[in-house]
PDB file of C-alpha atoms in Angstrom:
ATOM      1  CA  MET V  10     -71.279 129.312  99.297  1.00  0.00           C
ATOM      2  CA  ILE V  11     -72.976 125.966  98.748  1.00  0.00           C
ATOM      3  CA  ARG V  12     -71.710 122.622  99.995  1.00  0.00           C
ATOM      4  CA  VAL V  13     -72.114 119.679  97.611  1.00  0.00           C
ATOM      5  CA  LEU V  14     -71.429 116.022  98.404  1.00  0.00           C
ATOM      6  CA  VAL V  15     -70.638 113.864  95.361  1.00  0.00           C
ATOM      7  CA  VAL V  16     -71.089 110.122  95.887  1.00  0.00           C
ATOM      8  CA  ASP V  17     -69.571 108.099  93.056  1.00  0.00           C
ATOM      9  CA  ASP V  18     -66.947 105.357  93.000  1.00  0.00           C
ATOM     10  CA  HIS V  19     -65.249 106.724  89.869  1.00  0.00           C
ATOM     11  CA  ALA V  20     -62.462 109.151  90.798  1.00  0.00           C
ATOM     12  CA  PHE V  21     -62.392 110.620  87.279  1.00  0.00           C
ATOM     13  CA  LEU V  22     -66.067 111.592  87.513  1.00  0.00           C
ATOM     14  CA  ARG V  23     -65.596 113.155  90.951  1.00  0.00           C
ATOM     15  CA  GLU V  24     -62.663 115.187  89.617  1.00  0.00           C
ATOM     16  CA  SER V  25     -64.616 116.188  86.505  1.00  0.00           C
ATOM     17  CA  LEU V  26     -67.538 117.364  88.626  1.00  0.00           C
ATOM     18  CA  ALA V  27     -65.183 119.451  90.741  1.00  0.00           C
ATOM     19  CA  ILE V  28     -64.068 121.258  87.581  1.00  0.00           C
ATOM     20  CA  GLN V  29     -67.639 121.763  86.382  1.00  0.00           C
ATOM     21  CA  LEU V  30     -68.920 122.967  89.768  1.00  0.00           C
ATOM     22  CA  SER V  31     -66.172 125.593  89.885  1.00  0.00           C
ATOM     23  CA  LYS V  32     -68.013 127.265  86.988  1.00  0.00           C
ATOM     24  CA  LEU V  33     -71.124 127.958  89.055  1.00  0.00           C
ATOM     25  CA  ASP V  34     -71.929 131.605  89.759  1.00  0.00           C
ATOM     26  CA  ARG V  35     -71.252 131.079  93.479  1.00  0.00           C
ATOM     27  CA  PRO V  36     -68.466 129.395  95.468  1.00  0.00           C
ATOM     28  CA  VAL V  37     -68.772 125.646  96.006  1.00  0.00           C
ATOM     29  CA  ASP V  38     -67.383 123.605  98.886  1.00  0.00           C
ATOM     30  CA  LEU V  39     -67.100 120.146  97.316  1.00  0.00           C
ATOM     31  CA  VAL V  40     -66.994 117.011  99.454  1.00  0.00           C
ATOM     32  CA  SER V  41     -66.732 113.566  97.873  1.00  0.00           C
ATOM     33  CA  ALA V  42     -67.242 109.928  98.805  1.00  0.00           C
ATOM     34  CA  ALA V  43     -66.476 106.752  96.852  1.00  0.00           C
ATOM     35  CA  ASP V  44     -69.056 104.561  98.577  1.00  0.00           C
ATOM     36  CA  ALA V  45     -72.307 104.705 100.536  1.00  0.00           C
ATOM     37  CA  GLU V  46     -70.755 104.087 103.941  1.00  0.00           C
ATOM     38  CA  SER V  47     -68.427 107.072 103.592  1.00  0.00           C
ATOM     39  CA  ALA V  48     -71.261 109.213 102.252  1.00  0.00           C
ATOM     40  CA  LEU V  49     -73.553 108.422 105.177  1.00  0.00           C
ATOM     41  CA  GLU V  50     -70.777 109.204 107.650  1.00  0.00           C
ATOM     42  CA  ILE V  51     -70.255 112.588 105.982  1.00  0.00           C
ATOM     43  CA  VAL V  52     -73.995 113.303 106.022  1.00  0.00           C
ATOM     44  CA  ARG V  53     -74.175 112.507 109.741  1.00  0.00           C
ATOM     45  CA  GLU V  54     -71.134 114.550 110.724  1.00  0.00           C
ATOM     46  CA  CYS V  55     -70.978 117.382 108.203  1.00  0.00           C
ATOM     47  CA  ARG V  56     -73.390 120.269 108.687  1.00  0.00           C
ATOM     48  CA  GLY V  57     -74.849 122.434 105.987  1.00  0.00           C
ATOM     49  CA  ILE V  58     -74.778 120.079 103.003  1.00  0.00           C
ATOM     50  CA  ASP V  59     -76.944 121.775 100.375  1.00  0.00           C
ATOM     51  CA  LEU V  60     -76.970 118.962  97.842  1.00  0.00           C
ATOM     52  CA  VAL V  61     -75.968 115.315  97.526  1.00  0.00           C
ATOM     53  CA  LEU V  62     -75.240 114.096  93.995  1.00  0.00           C
ATOM     54  CA  LEU V  63     -75.756 110.351  94.293  1.00  0.00           C
ATOM     55  CA  ASP V  64     -74.793 107.669  91.784  1.00  0.00           C
ATOM     56  CA  LEU V  65     -76.902 104.495  91.730  1.00  0.00           C
ATOM     57  CA  ALA V  66     -74.116 101.976  91.081  1.00  0.00           C
ATOM     58  CA  LEU V  67     -72.210 102.053  94.381  1.00  0.00           C
ATOM     59  CA  PRO V  68     -69.826  99.255  95.408  1.00  0.00           C
ATOM     60  CA  ASP V  69     -71.216  98.645  98.903  1.00  0.00           C
ATOM     61  CA  MET V  70     -74.927  99.521  98.779  1.00  0.00           C
ATOM     62  CA  ASP V  71     -77.769  99.916  96.307  1.00  0.00           C
ATOM     63  CA  GLY V  72     -78.058 103.609  95.405  1.00  0.00           C
ATOM     64  CA  PHE V  73     -81.755 103.719  96.262  1.00  0.00           C
ATOM     65  CA  ALA V  74     -81.037 102.213  99.678  1.00  0.00           C
ATOM     66  CA  CYS V  75     -78.422 104.929 100.185  1.00  0.00           C
ATOM     67  CA  LEU V  76     -80.985 107.559  99.173  1.00  0.00           C
ATOM     68  CA  ALA V  77     -83.408 106.203 101.776  1.00  0.00           C
ATOM     69  CA  ALA V  78     -80.690 106.216 104.450  1.00  0.00           C
ATOM     70  CA  ILE V  79     -79.715 109.816 103.666  1.00  0.00           C
ATOM     71  CA  LYS V  80     -83.326 111.002 103.787  1.00  0.00           C
ATOM     72  CA  LYS V  81     -83.835 109.176 107.075  1.00  0.00           C
ATOM     73  CA  THR V  82     -80.742 110.817 108.580  1.00  0.00           C
ATOM     74  CA  LYS V  83     -81.339 114.287 107.118  1.00  0.00           C
ATOM     75  CA  PRO V  84     -84.956 114.534 105.863  1.00  0.00           C
ATOM     76  CA  ASN V  85     -84.483 118.085 104.557  1.00  0.00           C
ATOM     77  CA  CYS V  86     -81.302 117.339 102.640  1.00  0.00           C
ATOM     78  CA  HIS V  87     -81.612 117.761  98.863  1.00  0.00           C
ATOM     79  CA  VAL V  88     -80.520 114.602  97.055  1.00  0.00           C
ATOM     80  CA  ALA V  89     -80.288 114.324  93.275  1.00  0.00           C
ATOM     81  CA  ILE V  90     -79.636 111.034  91.543  1.00  0.00           C
ATOM     82  CA  LEU V  91     -76.746 111.361  89.070  1.00  0.00           C
ATOM     83  CA  SER V  92     -76.841 108.356  86.769  1.00  0.00           C
ATOM     84  CA  ALA V  93     -76.588 107.133  83.181  1.00  0.00           C
ATOM     85  CA  TYR V  94     -79.579 104.821  83.746  1.00  0.00           C
ATOM     86  CA  ASP V  95     -82.206 107.436  82.962  1.00  0.00           C
ATOM     87  CA  ASP V  96     -85.227 105.372  81.947  1.00  0.00           C
ATOM     88  CA  ASN V  97     -88.675 106.356  83.179  1.00  0.00           C
ATOM     89  CA  ALA V  98     -89.024 103.536  85.720  1.00  0.00           C
ATOM     90  CA  THR V  99     -85.751 104.502  87.423  1.00  0.00           C
ATOM     91  CA  ILE V 100     -86.672 108.200  87.479  1.00  0.00           C
ATOM     92  CA  CYS V 101     -90.086 107.379  88.973  1.00  0.00           C
ATOM     93  CA  ARG V 102     -88.368 105.271  91.614  1.00  0.00           C
ATOM     94  CA  ALA V 103     -86.119 108.230  92.478  1.00  0.00           C
ATOM     95  CA  LYS V 104     -89.191 110.450  92.885  1.00  0.00           C
ATOM     96  CA  ALA V 105     -90.856 107.861  95.108  1.00  0.00           C
ATOM     97  CA  GLY V 106     -87.701 107.685  97.226  1.00  0.00           C
ATOM     98  CA  GLY V 107     -87.775 111.396  98.009  1.00  0.00           C
ATOM     99  CA  ALA V 108     -85.087 112.664  95.629  1.00  0.00           C
ATOM    100  CA  SER V 109     -85.193 116.321  94.616  1.00  0.00           C
ATOM    101  CA  GLY V 110     -84.171 115.524  91.085  1.00  0.00           C
ATOM    102  CA  PHE V 111     -82.629 113.163  88.576  1.00  0.00           C
ATOM    103  CA  ILE V 112     -79.616 114.338  86.573  1.00  0.00           C
ATOM    104  CA  SER V 113     -78.591 112.181  83.644  1.00  0.00           C
ATOM    105  CA  LYS V 114     -74.904 111.712  82.930  1.00  0.00           C
ATOM    106  CA  ARG V 115     -75.855 112.332  79.311  1.00  0.00           C
ATOM    107  CA  LEU V 116     -76.375 116.054  80.018  1.00  0.00           C
ATOM    108  CA  THR V 117     -74.024 118.728  78.733  1.00  0.00           C
ATOM    109  CA  SER V 118     -71.957 120.786  81.176  1.00  0.00           C
ATOM    110  CA  GLU V 119     -74.339 123.721  80.804  1.00  0.00           C
ATOM    111  CA  GLU V 120     -77.398 121.538  81.475  1.00  0.00           C
ATOM    112  CA  LEU V 121     -75.676 119.945  84.477  1.00  0.00           C
ATOM    113  CA  LEU V 122     -74.922 123.326  86.046  1.00  0.00           C
ATOM    114  CA  ASN V 123     -78.474 124.505  85.399  1.00  0.00           C
ATOM    115  CA  ALA V 124     -79.871 121.393  87.099  1.00  0.00           C
ATOM    116  CA  ILE V 125     -77.628 121.819  90.141  1.00  0.00           C
ATOM    117  CA  SER V 126     -78.481 125.530  90.429  1.00  0.00           C
ATOM    118  CA  ARG V 127     -82.209 124.816  90.336  1.00  0.00           C
ATOM    119  CA  ILE V 128     -82.042 122.096  92.987  1.00  0.00           C
ATOM    120  CA  THR V 129     -79.863 124.131  95.377  1.00  0.00           C
ATOM    121  CA  GLU V 130     -82.375 126.971  95.024  1.00  0.00           C
ATOM    122  CA  GLY V 131     -85.141 124.695  96.305  1.00  0.00           C
ATOM    123  CA  GLN V 132     -86.615 123.669  92.949  1.00  0.00           C
ATOM    124  CA  GLU V 133     -86.676 120.223  91.361  1.00  0.00           C
ATOM    125  CA  TYR V 134     -85.018 118.990  88.193  1.00  0.00           C
ATOM    126  CA  TRP V 135     -85.991 115.830  86.334  1.00  0.00           C
ATOM    127  CA  THR V 136     -84.155 114.657  83.241  1.00  0.00           C
ATOM    128  CA  GLU V 137     -86.383 113.708  80.317  1.00  0.00           C
ATOM    129  CA  PRO V 138     -86.450 109.889  80.485  1.00  0.00           C
ATOM    130  CA  GLN V 139     -84.819 107.858  77.736  1.00  0.00           C
ATOM    131  CA  LEU V 140     -85.942 104.537  76.291  1.00  0.00           C
ATOM    132  CA  ALA V 141     -83.847 101.844  77.961  1.00  0.00           C
ATOM    133  CA  ASP V 142     -82.038  99.319  75.813  1.00  0.00           C
ATOM    134  CA  SER V 143     -81.811  95.712  76.924  1.00  0.00           C
ATOM    135  CA  PHE V 144     -78.336  96.177  78.415  1.00  0.00           C
ATOM    136  CA  GLY V 145     -79.382  99.264  80.362  1.00  0.00           C
ATOM    137  CA  ALA V 146     -82.470  97.547  81.739  1.00  0.00           C
ATOM    138  CA  ALA V 147     -80.481  94.486  82.752  1.00  0.00           C
ATOM    139  CA  GLU V 148     -77.838  96.660  84.426  1.00  0.00           C
ATOM    140  CA  ILE V 149     -80.454  98.528  86.462  1.00  0.00           C
ATOM    141  CA  HIS V 150     -81.843  95.227  87.678  1.00  0.00           C
ATOM    142  CA  ARG V 151     -78.338  94.035  88.526  1.00  0.00           C
ATOM    143  CA  ILE V 152     -77.373  97.054  90.626  1.00  0.00           C
ATOM    144  CA  SER V 153     -80.710  97.590  92.362  1.00  0.00           C
ATOM    145  CA  PRO V 154     -82.838  94.951  94.071  1.00  0.00           C
ATOM    146  CA  PRO V 155     -86.590  94.853  93.433  1.00  0.00           C
ATOM    147  CA  ILE V 156     -88.733  97.293  95.372  1.00  0.00           C
ATOM    148  CA  LYS V 157     -90.291  95.792  98.458  1.00  0.00           C
ATOM    149  CA  GLY V 158     -93.871  96.526  99.401  1.00  0.00           C
ATOM    150  CA  ASN V 159     -96.521  97.996  97.151  1.00  0.00           C
ATOM    151  CA  GLY V 160     -94.365  99.978  94.730  1.00  0.00           C
ATOM    152  CA  LEU V 161     -96.063 102.628  92.569  1.00  0.00           C
ATOM    153  CA  LYS V 162     -99.420 102.705  90.877  1.00  0.00           C
ATOM    154  CA  ALA V 163     -99.247 102.367  87.099  1.00  0.00           C
ATOM    155  CA  ARG V 164    -100.911 105.795  86.789  1.00  0.00           C
ATOM    156  CA  ALA V 165     -97.784 107.362  88.336  1.00  0.00           C
ATOM    157  CA  TYR V 166     -95.941 106.487  85.117  1.00  0.00           C
ATOM    158  CA  GLY V 167     -98.321 108.642  83.074  1.00  0.00           C
ATOM    159  CA  LEU V 168    -100.331 105.725  81.695  1.00  0.00           C
ATOM    160  CA  THR V 169    -103.931 106.173  80.611  1.00  0.00           C
ATOM    161  CA  GLU V 170    -106.825 104.047  81.856  1.00  0.00           C
ATOM    162  CA  ARG V 171    -106.836 102.077  78.596  1.00  0.00           C
ATOM    163  CA  GLN V 172    -103.071 101.489  78.760  1.00  0.00           C
ATOM    164  CA  ILE V 173    -103.425 100.205  82.306  1.00  0.00           C
ATOM    165  CA  ASP V 174    -106.010  97.739  80.999  1.00  0.00           C
ATOM    166  CA  LEU V 175    -103.512  96.542  78.387  1.00  0.00           C
ATOM    167  CA  LEU V 176    -100.766  96.272  80.983  1.00  0.00           C
ATOM    168  CA  ASN V 177    -102.991  94.170  83.173  1.00  0.00           C
ATOM    169  CA  LEU V 178    -103.867  91.833  80.288  1.00  0.00           C
ATOM    170  CA  LEU V 179    -100.199  91.632  79.338  1.00  0.00           C
ATOM    171  CA  SER V 180     -99.428  90.524  82.892  1.00  0.00           C
ATOM    172  CA  SER V 181    -102.006  87.753  82.541  1.00  0.00           C
ATOM    173  CA  GLY V 182    -100.216  86.392  79.470  1.00  0.00           C
ATOM    174  CA  SER V 183    -102.637  87.551  76.765  1.00  0.00           C
ATOM    175  CA  THR V 184    -101.442  87.961  73.174  1.00  0.00           C
ATOM    176  CA  ASN V 185    -102.027  91.144  71.174  1.00  0.00           C
ATOM    177  CA  LYS V 186    -104.884  89.445  69.337  1.00  0.00           C
ATOM    178  CA  GLU V 187    -106.497  88.302  72.593  1.00  0.00           C
ATOM    179  CA  ILE V 188    -106.086  91.767  74.105  1.00  0.00           C
ATOM    180  CA  GLY V 189    -107.693  93.351  71.060  1.00  0.00           C
ATOM    181  CA  GLU V 190    -110.629  90.968  71.215  1.00  0.00           C
ATOM    182  CA  ARG V 191    -111.045  91.525  74.954  1.00  0.00           C
ATOM    183  CA  LEU V 192    -111.016  95.310  74.659  1.00  0.00           C
ATOM    184  CA  GLY V 193    -112.751  95.591  71.304  1.00  0.00           C
ATOM    185  CA  ILE V 194    -109.854  97.250  69.486  1.00  0.00           C
ATOM    186  CA  GLY V 195    -107.679  96.296  66.533  1.00  0.00           C
ATOM    187  CA  GLU V 196    -104.226  94.745  66.797  1.00  0.00           C
ATOM    188  CA  GLY V 197    -102.713  97.894  65.291  1.00  0.00           C
ATOM    189  CA  THR V 198    -104.234  99.957  68.105  1.00  0.00           C
ATOM    190  CA  VAL V 199    -102.931  97.443  70.649  1.00  0.00           C
ATOM    191  CA  LYS V 200     -99.407  97.810  69.227  1.00  0.00           C
ATOM    192  CA  SER V 201     -99.675 101.612  69.334  1.00  0.00           C
ATOM    193  CA  HIS V 202    -100.716 101.476  72.982  1.00  0.00           C
ATOM    194  CA  PHE V 203     -97.834  99.142  73.804  1.00  0.00           C
ATOM    195  CA  ASN V 204     -95.352 101.496  72.132  1.00  0.00           C
ATOM    196  CA  ALA V 205     -96.606 104.251  74.467  1.00  0.00           C
ATOM    197  CA  ILE V 206     -96.423 101.882  77.463  1.00  0.00           C
ATOM    198  CA  PHE V 207     -92.858 100.845  76.604  1.00  0.00           C
ATOM    199  CA  LYS V 208     -91.818 104.502  76.412  1.00  0.00           C
ATOM    200  CA  ALA V 209     -93.451 105.290  79.759  1.00  0.00           C
ATOM    201  CA  LEU V 210     -91.745 102.362  81.479  1.00  0.00           C
ATOM    202  CA  GLY V 211     -88.407 102.943  79.773  1.00  0.00           C
ATOM    203  CA  VAL V 212     -88.331  99.539  78.064  1.00  0.00           C
ATOM    204  CA  SER V 213     -88.393  98.294  74.492  1.00  0.00           C
ATOM    205  CA  SER V 214     -90.239  94.954  74.529  1.00  0.00           C
ATOM    206  CA  ARG V 215     -93.101  93.031  76.137  1.00  0.00           C
ATOM    207  CA  ALA V 216     -90.595  90.920  78.082  1.00  0.00           C
ATOM    208  CA  GLN V 217     -88.883  94.016  79.503  1.00  0.00           C
ATOM    209  CA  ALA V 218     -92.266  95.525  80.382  1.00  0.00           C
ATOM    210  CA  LEU V 219     -93.169  92.399  82.342  1.00  0.00           C
ATOM    211  CA  ALA V 220     -89.765  92.494  84.056  1.00  0.00           C
ATOM    212  CA  ALA V 221     -90.296  96.149  84.989  1.00  0.00           C
ATOM    213  CA  ILE V 222     -93.717  95.374  86.464  1.00  0.00           C
ATOM    214  CA  GLU V 223     -92.163  92.714  88.679  1.00  0.00           C
ATOM    215  CA  HIS V 224     -88.928  94.530  89.494  1.00  0.00           C
ATOM    216  CA  TYR V 225     -90.488  97.889  90.347  1.00  0.00           C
ATOM    217  CA  LYS V 226     -93.669  96.386  91.829  1.00  0.00           C
ATOM    218  CA  ILE V 227     -95.825  98.464  89.504  1.00  0.00           C
ATOM    219  CA  ARG V 228     -99.394  98.125  90.670  1.00  0.00           C
ATOM    220  CA  VAL V 229    -101.926  97.422  87.963  1.00  0.00           C
ATOM    221  CA  LYS V 230    -105.604  96.627  88.326  1.00  0.00           C
ATOM    222  CA  THR V 231    -106.669  93.214  89.483  1.00  0.00           C
ATOM    223  CA  ASN V 232    -109.155  93.031  86.639  1.00  0.00           C
ATOM    224  CA  ALA V 233    -109.069  94.818  83.313  1.00  0.00           C
ATOM    225  CA  ARG V 234    -111.970  97.077  82.525  1.00  0.00           C
ATOM    226  CA  LYS V 235    -114.783  94.952  81.174  1.00  0.00           C
ATOM    227  CA  THR V 236    -115.258  96.152  77.646  1.00  0.00           C
ATOM    228  CA  LYS V 237    -117.437  94.202  75.259  1.00  0.00           C
ATOM    229  CA  PRO V 238    -115.563  93.001  72.180  1.00  0.00           C
ATOM    230  CA  LYS V 239    -116.658  94.130  68.772  1.00  0.00           C
ATOM    231  CA  PRO V 240    -119.151  91.769  67.120  1.00  0.00           C
ATOM    232  CA  VAL V 241    -117.537  89.400  64.645  1.00  0.00           C
ATOM    233  CA  GLN V 242    -118.761  89.967  61.101  1.00  0.00           C
ATOM    234  CA  ASP V 243    -119.866  86.868  59.180  1.00  0.00           C
TER     235      ASP V 243
END
């Protein structure tokens, strides 16, 4: 038997998960909490919790703060974020916080059960990140305060050295044309790089990329790589 704690303020979702978890190939003892305070009390007092399924949008505490509190109380406890906000920046933040996985609420029942089985068996499960729309990005920022401290290095998001250069120049306020001239590449190449950067960060515009850098404290280089621009033809 496995013991699973579901932390979500929506009763319908908790009830739906109970139905889905009953389909696992082993018995499940399901415990639920509607807020972070109740969840932390259960974690402190209830022994043998194999997995915590944690929503990010809790009424009394930021979900990432709750994750940190759970890991501090029970360092070996498996915690998987269960959320609809499955952009790359949020998933990376979950990894940095010590989560064992990220399960998107977009998953099918079969995929959900597979994810839970893998995590309870000691493996990890990470949903493929989606490109955030403007509403999703704004909602993430609303429910979770900016990371304090140094955050994550840009390389942790899967960015190449060249893309980190572009991100740094973007942070300094450079236009695509100025970036191209600085790095010796065409504007079309700059746009292609930015499309890859937006996908990695889970955003869809330059403004959202800048917001993600600030919100998630993404560390970029102090100075972009010094690349000589192409000579201008007369």
